[in-house]
Coordinates of C-alpha atoms and ligand atoms in Angstrom, one line a residue:
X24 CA -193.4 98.3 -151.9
X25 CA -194.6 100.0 -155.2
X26 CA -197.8 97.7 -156.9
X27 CA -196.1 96.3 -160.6
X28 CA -198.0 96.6 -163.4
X29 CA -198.6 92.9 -164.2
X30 CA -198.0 90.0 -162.3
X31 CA -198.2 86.7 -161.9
X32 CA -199.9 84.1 -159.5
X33 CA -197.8 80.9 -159.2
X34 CA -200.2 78.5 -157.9
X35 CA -198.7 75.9 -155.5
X36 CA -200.2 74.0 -152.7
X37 CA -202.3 76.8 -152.6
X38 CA -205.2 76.4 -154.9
X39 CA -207.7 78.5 -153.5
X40 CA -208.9 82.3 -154.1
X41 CA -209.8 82.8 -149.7
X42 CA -207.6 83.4 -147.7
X43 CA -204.7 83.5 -149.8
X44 CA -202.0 86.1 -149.5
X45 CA -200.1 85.0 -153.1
X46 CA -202.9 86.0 -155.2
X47 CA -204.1 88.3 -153.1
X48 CA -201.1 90.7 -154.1
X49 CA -201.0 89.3 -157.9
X50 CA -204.3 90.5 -157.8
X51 CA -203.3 94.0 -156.9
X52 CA -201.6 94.8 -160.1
X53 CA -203.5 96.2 -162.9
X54 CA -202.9 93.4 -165.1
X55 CA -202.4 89.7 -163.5
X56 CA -202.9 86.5 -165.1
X57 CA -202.1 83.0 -162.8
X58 CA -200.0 79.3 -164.1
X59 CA -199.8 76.4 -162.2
X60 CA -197.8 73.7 -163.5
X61 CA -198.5 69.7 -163.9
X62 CA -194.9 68.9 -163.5
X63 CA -193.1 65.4 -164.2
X64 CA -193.5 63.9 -160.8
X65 CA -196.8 63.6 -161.2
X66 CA -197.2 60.9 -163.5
X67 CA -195.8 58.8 -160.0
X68 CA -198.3 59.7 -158.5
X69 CA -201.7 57.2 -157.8
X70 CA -204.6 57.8 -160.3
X71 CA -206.8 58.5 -157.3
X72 CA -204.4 61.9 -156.4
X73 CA -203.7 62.7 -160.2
X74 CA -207.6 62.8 -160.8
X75 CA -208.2 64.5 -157.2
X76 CA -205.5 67.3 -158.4
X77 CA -207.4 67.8 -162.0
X78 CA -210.8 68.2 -160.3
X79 CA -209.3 71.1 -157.9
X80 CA -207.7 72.8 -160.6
X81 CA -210.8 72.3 -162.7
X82 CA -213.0 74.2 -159.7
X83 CA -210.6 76.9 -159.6
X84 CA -210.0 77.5 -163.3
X85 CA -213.6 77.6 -163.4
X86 CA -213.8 80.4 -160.3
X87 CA -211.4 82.6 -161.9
X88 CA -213.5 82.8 -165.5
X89 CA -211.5 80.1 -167.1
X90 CA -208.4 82.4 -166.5
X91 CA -206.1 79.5 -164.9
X92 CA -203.4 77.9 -166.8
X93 CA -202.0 74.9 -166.2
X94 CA -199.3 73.6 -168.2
X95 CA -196.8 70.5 -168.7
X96 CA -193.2 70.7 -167.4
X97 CA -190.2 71.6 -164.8
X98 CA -191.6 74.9 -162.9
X99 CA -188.5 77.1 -163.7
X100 CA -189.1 76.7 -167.5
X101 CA -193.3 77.0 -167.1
X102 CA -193.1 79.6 -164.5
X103 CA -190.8 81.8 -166.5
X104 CA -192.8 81.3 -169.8
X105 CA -195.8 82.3 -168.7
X106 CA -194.2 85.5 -167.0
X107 CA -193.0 86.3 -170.0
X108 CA -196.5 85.9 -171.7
X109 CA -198.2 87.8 -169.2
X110 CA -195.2 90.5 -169.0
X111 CA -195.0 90.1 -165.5
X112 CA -192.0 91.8 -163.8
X113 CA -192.9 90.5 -160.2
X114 CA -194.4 86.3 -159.9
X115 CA -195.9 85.7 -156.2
X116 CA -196.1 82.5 -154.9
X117 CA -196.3 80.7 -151.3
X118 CA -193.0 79.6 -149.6
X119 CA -192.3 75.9 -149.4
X120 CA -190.6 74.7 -146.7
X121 CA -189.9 70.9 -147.9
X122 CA -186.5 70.2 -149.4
X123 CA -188.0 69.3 -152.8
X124 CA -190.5 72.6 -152.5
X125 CA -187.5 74.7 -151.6
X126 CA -184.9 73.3 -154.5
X127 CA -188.3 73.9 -156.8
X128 CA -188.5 77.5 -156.3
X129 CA -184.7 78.1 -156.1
X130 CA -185.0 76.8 -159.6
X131 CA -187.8 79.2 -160.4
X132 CA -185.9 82.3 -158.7
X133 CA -182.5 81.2 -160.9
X134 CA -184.5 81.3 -164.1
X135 CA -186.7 84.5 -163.7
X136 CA -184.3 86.3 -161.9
X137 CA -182.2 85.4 -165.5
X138 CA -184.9 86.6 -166.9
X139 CA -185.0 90.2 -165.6
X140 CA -188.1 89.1 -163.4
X141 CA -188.5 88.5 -159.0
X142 CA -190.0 86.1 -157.5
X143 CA -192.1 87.3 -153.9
X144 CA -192.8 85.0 -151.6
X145 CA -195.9 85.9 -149.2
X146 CA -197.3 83.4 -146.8
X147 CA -196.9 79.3 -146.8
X148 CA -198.9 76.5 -146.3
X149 CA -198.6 77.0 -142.4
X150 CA -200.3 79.3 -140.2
X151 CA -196.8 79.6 -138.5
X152 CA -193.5 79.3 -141.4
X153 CA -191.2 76.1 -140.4
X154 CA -188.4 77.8 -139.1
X155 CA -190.1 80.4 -137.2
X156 CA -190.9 78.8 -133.8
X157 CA -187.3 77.8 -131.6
X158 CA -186.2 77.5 -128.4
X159 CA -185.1 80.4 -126.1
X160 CA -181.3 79.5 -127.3
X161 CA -182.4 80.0 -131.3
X162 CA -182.4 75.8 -131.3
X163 CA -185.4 74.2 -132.6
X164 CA -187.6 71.8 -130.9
X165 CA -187.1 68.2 -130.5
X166 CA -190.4 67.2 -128.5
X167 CA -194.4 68.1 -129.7
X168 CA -195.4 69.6 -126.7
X169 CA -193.4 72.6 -125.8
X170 CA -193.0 73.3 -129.7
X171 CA -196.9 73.6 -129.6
X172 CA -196.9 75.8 -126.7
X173 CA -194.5 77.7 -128.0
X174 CA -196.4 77.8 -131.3
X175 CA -199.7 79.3 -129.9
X176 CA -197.7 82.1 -127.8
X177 CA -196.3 83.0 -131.3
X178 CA -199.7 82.9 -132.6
X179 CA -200.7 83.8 -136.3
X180 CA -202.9 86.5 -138.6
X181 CA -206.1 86.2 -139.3
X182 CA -207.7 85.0 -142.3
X183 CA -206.7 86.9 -145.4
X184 CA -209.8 88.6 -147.1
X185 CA -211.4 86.4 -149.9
X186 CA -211.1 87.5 -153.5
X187 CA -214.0 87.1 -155.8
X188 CA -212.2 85.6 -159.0
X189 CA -213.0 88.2 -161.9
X190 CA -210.4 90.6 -163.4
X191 CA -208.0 87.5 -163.8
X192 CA -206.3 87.7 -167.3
X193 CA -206.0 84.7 -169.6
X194 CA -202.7 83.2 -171.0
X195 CA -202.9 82.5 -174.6
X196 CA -202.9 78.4 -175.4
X197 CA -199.8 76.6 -175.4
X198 CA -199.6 73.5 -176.3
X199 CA -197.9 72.3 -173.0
X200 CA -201.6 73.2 -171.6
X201 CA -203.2 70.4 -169.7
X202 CA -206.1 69.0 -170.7
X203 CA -207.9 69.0 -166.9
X204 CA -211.5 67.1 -168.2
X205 CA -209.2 64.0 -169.6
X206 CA -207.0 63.8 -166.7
X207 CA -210.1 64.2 -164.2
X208 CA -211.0 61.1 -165.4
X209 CA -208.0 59.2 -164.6
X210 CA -208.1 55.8 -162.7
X211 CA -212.1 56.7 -162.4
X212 CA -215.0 54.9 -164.3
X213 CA -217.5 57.6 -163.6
X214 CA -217.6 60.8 -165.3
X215 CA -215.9 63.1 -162.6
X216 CA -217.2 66.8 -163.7
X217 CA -221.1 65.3 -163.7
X218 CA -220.7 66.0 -159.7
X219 CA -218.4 69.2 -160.1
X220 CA -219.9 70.9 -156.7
X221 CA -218.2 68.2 -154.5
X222 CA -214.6 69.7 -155.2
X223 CA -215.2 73.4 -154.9
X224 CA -213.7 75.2 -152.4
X225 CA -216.7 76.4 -151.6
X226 CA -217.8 72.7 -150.6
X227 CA -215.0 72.7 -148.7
X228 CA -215.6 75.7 -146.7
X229 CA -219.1 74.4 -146.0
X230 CA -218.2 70.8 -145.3
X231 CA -215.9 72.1 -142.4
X232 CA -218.7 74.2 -141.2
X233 CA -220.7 71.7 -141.0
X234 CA -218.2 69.9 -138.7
X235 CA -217.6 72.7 -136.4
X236 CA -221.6 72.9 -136.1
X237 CA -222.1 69.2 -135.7
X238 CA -219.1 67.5 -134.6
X239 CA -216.8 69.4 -133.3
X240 CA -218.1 69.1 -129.7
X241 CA -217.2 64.8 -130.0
X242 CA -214.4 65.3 -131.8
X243 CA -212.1 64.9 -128.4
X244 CA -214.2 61.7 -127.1
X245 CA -214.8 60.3 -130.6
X246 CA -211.7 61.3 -132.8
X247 CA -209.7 58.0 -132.2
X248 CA -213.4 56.0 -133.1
X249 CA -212.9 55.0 -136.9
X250 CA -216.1 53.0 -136.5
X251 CA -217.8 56.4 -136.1
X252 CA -215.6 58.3 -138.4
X253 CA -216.0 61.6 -136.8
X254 CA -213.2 63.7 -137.5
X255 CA -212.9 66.7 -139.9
X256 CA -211.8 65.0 -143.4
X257 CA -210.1 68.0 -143.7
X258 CA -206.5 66.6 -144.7
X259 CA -207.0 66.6 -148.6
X260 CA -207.9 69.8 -148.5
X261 CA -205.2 71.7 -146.6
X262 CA -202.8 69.0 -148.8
X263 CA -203.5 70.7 -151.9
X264 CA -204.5 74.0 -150.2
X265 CA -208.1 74.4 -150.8
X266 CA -207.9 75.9 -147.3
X267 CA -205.5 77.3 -145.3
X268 CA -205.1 76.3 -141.8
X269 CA -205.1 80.1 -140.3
X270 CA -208.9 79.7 -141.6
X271 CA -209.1 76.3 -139.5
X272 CA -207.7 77.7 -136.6
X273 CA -210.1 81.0 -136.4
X274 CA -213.0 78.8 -136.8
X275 CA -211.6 76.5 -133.8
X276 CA -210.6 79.4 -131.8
X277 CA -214.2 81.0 -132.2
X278 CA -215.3 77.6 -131.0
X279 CA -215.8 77.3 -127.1
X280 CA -215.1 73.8 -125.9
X281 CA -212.3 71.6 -124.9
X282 CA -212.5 69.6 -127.9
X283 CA -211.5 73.1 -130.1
X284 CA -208.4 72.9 -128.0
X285 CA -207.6 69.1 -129.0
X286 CA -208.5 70.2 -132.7
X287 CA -206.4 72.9 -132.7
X288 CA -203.8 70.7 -131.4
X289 CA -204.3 67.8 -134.1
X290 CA -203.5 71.2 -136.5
X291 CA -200.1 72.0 -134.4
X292 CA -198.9 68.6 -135.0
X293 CA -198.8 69.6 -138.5
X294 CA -196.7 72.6 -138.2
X295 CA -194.4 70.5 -135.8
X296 CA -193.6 67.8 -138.5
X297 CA -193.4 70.5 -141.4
X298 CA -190.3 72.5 -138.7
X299 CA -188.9 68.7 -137.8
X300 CA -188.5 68.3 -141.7
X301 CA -187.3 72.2 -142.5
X302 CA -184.6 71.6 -139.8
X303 CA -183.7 68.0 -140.7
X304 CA -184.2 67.4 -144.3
X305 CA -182.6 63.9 -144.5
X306 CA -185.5 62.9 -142.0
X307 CA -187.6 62.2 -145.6
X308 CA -185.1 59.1 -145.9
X309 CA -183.5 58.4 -143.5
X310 CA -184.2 57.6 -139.6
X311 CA -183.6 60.6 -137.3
X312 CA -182.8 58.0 -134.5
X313 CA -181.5 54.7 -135.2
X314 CA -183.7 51.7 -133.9
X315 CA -182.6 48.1 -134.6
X316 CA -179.2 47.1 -136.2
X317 CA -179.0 46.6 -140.1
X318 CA -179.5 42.9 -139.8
X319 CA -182.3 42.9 -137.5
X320 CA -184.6 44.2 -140.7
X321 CA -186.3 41.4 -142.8
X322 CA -185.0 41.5 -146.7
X323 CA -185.1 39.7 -149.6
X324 CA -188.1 37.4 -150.2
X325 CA -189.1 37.4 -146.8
X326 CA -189.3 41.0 -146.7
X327 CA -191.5 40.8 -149.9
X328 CA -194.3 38.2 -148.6
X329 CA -194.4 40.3 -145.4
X330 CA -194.6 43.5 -147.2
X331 CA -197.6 42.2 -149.9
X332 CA -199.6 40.4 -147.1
X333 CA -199.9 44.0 -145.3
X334 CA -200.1 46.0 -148.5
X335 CA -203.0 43.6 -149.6
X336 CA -204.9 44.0 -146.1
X337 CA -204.3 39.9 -145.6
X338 CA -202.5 39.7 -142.2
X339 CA -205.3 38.1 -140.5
X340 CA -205.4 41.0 -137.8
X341 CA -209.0 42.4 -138.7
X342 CA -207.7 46.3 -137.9
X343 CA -204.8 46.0 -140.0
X344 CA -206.5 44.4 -142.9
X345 CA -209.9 46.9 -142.8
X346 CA -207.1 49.9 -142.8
X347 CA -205.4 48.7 -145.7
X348 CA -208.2 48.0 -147.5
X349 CA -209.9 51.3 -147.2
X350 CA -206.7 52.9 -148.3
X351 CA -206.6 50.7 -151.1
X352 CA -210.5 51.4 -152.2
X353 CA -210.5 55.2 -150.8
X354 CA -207.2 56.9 -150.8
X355 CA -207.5 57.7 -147.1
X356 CA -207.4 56.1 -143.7
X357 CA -208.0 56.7 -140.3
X358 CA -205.4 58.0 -138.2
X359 CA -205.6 55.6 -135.5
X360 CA -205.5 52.7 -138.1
X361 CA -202.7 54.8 -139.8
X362 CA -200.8 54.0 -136.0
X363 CA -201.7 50.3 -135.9
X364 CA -201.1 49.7 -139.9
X365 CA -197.4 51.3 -139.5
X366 CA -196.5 50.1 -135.8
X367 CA -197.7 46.5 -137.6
X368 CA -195.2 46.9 -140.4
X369 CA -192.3 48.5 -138.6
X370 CA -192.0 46.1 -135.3
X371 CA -194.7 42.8 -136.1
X372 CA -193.0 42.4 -139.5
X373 CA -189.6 44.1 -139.2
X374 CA -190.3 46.1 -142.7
X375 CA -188.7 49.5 -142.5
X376 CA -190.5 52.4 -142.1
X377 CA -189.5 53.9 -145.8
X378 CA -190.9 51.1 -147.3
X379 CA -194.3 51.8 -145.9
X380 CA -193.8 55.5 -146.2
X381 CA -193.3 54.7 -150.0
X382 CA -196.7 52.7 -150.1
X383 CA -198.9 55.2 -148.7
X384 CA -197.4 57.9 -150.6
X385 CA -198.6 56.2 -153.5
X386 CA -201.6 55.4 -152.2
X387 CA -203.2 58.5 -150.4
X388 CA -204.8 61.0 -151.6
X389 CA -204.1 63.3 -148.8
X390 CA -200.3 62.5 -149.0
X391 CA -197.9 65.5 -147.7
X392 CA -194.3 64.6 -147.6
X393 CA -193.7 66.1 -144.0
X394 CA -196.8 64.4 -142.4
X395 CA -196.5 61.5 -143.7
X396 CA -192.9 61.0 -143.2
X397 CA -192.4 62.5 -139.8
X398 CA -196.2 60.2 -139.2
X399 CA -194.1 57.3 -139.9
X400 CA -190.3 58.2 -137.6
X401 CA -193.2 58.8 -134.9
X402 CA -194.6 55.6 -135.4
X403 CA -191.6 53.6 -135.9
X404 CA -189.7 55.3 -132.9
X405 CA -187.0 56.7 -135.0
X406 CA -188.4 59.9 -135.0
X407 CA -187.3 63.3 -133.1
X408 CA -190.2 63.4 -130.8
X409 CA -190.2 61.2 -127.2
X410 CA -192.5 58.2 -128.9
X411 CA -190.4 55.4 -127.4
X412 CA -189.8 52.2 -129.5
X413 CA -190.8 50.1 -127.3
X414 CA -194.5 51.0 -127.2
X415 CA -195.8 48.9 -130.0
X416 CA -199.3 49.0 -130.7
X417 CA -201.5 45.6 -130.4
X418 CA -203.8 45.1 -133.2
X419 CA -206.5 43.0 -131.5
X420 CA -206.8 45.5 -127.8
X421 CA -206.8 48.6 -130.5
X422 CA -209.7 46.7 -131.7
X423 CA -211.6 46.2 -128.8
X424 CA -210.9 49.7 -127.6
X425 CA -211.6 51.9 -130.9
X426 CA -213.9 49.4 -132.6
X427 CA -216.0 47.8 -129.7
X428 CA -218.8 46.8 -132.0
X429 CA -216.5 45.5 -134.7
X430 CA -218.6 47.9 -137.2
X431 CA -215.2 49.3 -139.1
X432 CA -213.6 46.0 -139.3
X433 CA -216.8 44.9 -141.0
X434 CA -217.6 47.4 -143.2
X435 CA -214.1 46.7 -145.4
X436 CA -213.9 43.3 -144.5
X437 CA -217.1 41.3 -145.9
X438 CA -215.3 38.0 -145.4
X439 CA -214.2 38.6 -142.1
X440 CA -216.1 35.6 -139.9
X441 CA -215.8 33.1 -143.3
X442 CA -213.1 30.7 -144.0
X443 CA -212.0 32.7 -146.9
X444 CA -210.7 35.1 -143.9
X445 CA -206.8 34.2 -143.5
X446 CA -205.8 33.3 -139.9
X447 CA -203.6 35.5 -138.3
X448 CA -200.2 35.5 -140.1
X449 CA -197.6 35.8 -137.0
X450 CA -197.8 35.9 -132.9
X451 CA -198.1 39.5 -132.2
X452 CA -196.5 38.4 -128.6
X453 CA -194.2 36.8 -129.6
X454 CA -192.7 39.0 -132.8
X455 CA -192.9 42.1 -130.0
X456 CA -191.1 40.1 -127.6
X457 CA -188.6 39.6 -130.1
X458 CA -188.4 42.9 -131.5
X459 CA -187.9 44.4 -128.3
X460 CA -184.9 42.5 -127.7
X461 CA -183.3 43.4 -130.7
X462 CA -184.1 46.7 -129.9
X463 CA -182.3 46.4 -126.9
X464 CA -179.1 44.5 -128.5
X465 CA -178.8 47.4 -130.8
X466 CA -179.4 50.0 -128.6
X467 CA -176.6 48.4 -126.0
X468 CA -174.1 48.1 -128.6
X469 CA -174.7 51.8 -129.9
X470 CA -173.9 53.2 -126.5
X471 CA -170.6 50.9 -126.0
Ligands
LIG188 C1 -198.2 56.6 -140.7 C2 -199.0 57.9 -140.9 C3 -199.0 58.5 -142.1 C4 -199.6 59.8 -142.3 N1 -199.6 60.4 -143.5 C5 -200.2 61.6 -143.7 C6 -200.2 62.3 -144.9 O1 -199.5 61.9 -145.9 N2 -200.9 63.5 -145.0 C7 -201.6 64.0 -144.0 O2 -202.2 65.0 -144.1 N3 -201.6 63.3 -142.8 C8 -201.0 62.2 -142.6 N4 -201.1 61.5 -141.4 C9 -201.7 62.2 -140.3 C10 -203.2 61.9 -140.0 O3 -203.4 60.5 -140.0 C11 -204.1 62.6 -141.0 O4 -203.8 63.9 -141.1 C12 -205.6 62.4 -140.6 O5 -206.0 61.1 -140.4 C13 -206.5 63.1 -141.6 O6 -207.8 63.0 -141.2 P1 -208.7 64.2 -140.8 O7 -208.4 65.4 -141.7 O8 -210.1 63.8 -140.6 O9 -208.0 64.6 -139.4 P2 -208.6 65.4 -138.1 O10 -208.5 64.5 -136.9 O11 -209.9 66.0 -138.4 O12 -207.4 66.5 -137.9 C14 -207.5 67.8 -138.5 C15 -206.2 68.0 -139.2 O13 -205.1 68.0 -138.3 C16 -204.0 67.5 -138.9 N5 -203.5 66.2 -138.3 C17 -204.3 65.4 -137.6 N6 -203.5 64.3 -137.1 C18 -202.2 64.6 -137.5 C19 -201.0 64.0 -137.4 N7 -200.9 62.8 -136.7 N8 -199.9 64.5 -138.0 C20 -200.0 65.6 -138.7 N9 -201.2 66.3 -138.8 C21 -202.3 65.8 -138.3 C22 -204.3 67.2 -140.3 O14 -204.0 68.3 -141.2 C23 -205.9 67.0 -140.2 O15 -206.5 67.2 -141.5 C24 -200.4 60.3 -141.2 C25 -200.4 59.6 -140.0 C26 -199.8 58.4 -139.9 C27 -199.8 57.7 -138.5

């Protein structure tokens, strides 16, 4: 394929200059100038995320020379504009996979292809592409395991080479340009840039070193602790694509020791929900497989008190509360809290699963639509994996097991052995003894 002239670098979930095919090839072209854009949807998202996305784009604006642009509005209209500045015939980008990434870039293709202009796609937020991985029969996977084995035999490239970020050419202002310092600052009372080194991808890079040196090696015995918080923290980052996982997964391969393996397969579950969500894009709403009847679901009032106790970390079951509350003061959680937190809402309470989805995607920094949806059908048992409904998780023996010394339950609950603590809001043996025959009711008068 012939090198254009000038090109563009749509900047997606892929805001990083390693290992990154997109502007990689922009980068080829004599002239090439990059856009990302600060679209509408946004502005729903928390204050947390909206200043953790400003801070990224600051770091890599800042890497390129100041030669990023990052403007206001829809991505067909921004995209094509700045194509137009730049007198780009060719825009690269990274593929989405996601129905809202895919309807995004259809938009964008319409428009510059209207425009006398192509849009390349060349690599994706996945070390293997949704879509790519199936069954001997062309059919794609239902169950985790054989997808993942079936996932490693297809295997992946290796890193792409890093780029340096000079030679990048800069749009002229618009005044749909972002102003990244201001919105850095959102929802945050200390001045964000004064500590700019902690969002570079550099910082990123390093910080996962660091874990592969130091705690890699526990990561299989201690990766379900959250009292010892020893997994890689790396889910932000490959959220908004500060790294790519085919980077993760060299560094794990290079690593020799059972735990790499268990890594690497924490990574596969990843790719598995982003190919369940390519294949099944209702699965963002709606349940894959049905659990209880209509009826069987609390609404109305009920539903509210039940929903604001657990969204407020006030259910009186310490592993519940300290999850909620860290995701209320950090933007992030656990994964094993994630489980309990969800399994409590779905099948203690009787909330559906969208209405907790809905919660965390407002409240997580880390939020991805495919993990966090296809997180939540696994949890709730309406998923396309084999997690039955029936195992529900018990918030006091996940306690005891993954917090023996009570130290994470602590930490975000001060009051915790006062009488300011509430009591324990329900009978978790009792409200799974009653779930579970509802479960059943339904699931007998599906198959009649
Ligand atoms: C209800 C629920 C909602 C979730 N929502 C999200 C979300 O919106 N965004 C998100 O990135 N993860 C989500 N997860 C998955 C998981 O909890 C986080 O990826 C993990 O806690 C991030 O911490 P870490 O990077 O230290 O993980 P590590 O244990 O260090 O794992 C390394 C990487 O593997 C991947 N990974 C690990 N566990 C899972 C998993 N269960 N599913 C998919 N990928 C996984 C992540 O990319 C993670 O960064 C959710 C899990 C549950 C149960």
């Amino acid at each position: 394929m012939t090198v254009p002239d000038s090109s563009l670098w749509w900047v997606r979930r892929d805001m990083r200059l390693a290992d990154n095919p997109a502007a990689a090839s922009a980068a080829e072209s004599r002239n090439h100038a990059a856009i990302m854009c600060w679209t509408p949807g946004v502005h729903f998202w928390s204050g947390r995320r909206v200043a953790h996305l400003a801070r990224v784009a600051w770091q890599l604006r800042e890497a390129m020379g100041g030669a990023l642009s990052v403007r206001r509005g829809e991505p067909a209209q921004v995209v094509t504009e700045a194509a137009r500045q730049a007198d780009a015939s060719v825009v690269w980008a990274a593929q989405e996979f996601s129905p809202s990434g895919v309807a995004t870039q259809d938009a964008v293709r319409t428009a510059l292809e209207a425009d006398g202009r192509e849009l390349r796609f060349v690599g994706s937020p996945y070390a293997v592409a949704p879509g790519r991985v199936r069954k001997s029969d062309g059919d794609p996977y239902k169950v985790f395991t054989p997808f993942r084995e079936s996932w490693r035999a297809h295997g992946w490239r290796s890193p792409a080479p890093a780029l340096d970020g000079h030679g990048w050419d800069r749009l002229s202002a618009s005044d749909q340009d972002v102003d990244l310092d201001q919105m850095a600052a959102h929802g945050d009372t200390t001045d964000p840039l004064l500590a700019p080194h902690e969002f570079r991808e550099e910082r990123v890079l390093a910080d996962f070193g660091s874990f592969v040196d130091d705690a890699l090696d526990r990561y299989q015995s201690e990766r379900d602790r959250p009292d010892l918080d020893s997994t890689s923290h790396l889910s932000t980052a490959l959220a908004f694509g500060q790294i790519h996982p085919r980077t993760v997964l060299a560094a794990a391969a290079r690593h020799d020791h059972p735990s790499a393996r268990i890594f690497e397969s924490e990574l596969a579950w990843r790719e598995f929900h982003a190919d369940v969500l390519f294949h099944h894009p209702g699965a963002r709403r709606e349940s894959l497989t049905p659990v209880l009847s209509n009826q069987d679901w609390v609404a109305g009032t009920k539903a509210d008190a039940a929903f604001m106790a657990w969204r407020d970390g006030l259910t009186g079951f310490p592993m519940v509360d300290a999850g909620m509350r860290q995701l209320a003061q950090t933007g992030w959680m656990h994964n094993r809290v994630r489980m309990v937190v969800a399994s409590f809402l779905v099948k203690d309470l009787r909330v559906p699963w969208q209405r907790g989805a809905d919660h965390f995607r407002r409240a997580l920094v880390d939020y991805d639509h495919a993990q966090n949806q296809l997180n939540w059908q696994w949890v709730a048992g309406t998923g396309r994996d084999a997690a039955p409904f029936f195992r529900i998780f018990n918030p006091e023996s996940q306690r005891d097991k993954f917090d023996p010394q009570r130290r994470y339950v602590e930490r975000w609950i001060p009051e915790l052995d006062t009488p300011g603590y509430p009591t324990p809001m329900l009978d978790h043996k009792a409200e799974r003894a009653v779930t579970l025959e509802m479960y059943q009711r339904a699931k007998a008068q599906r198959s009649r």
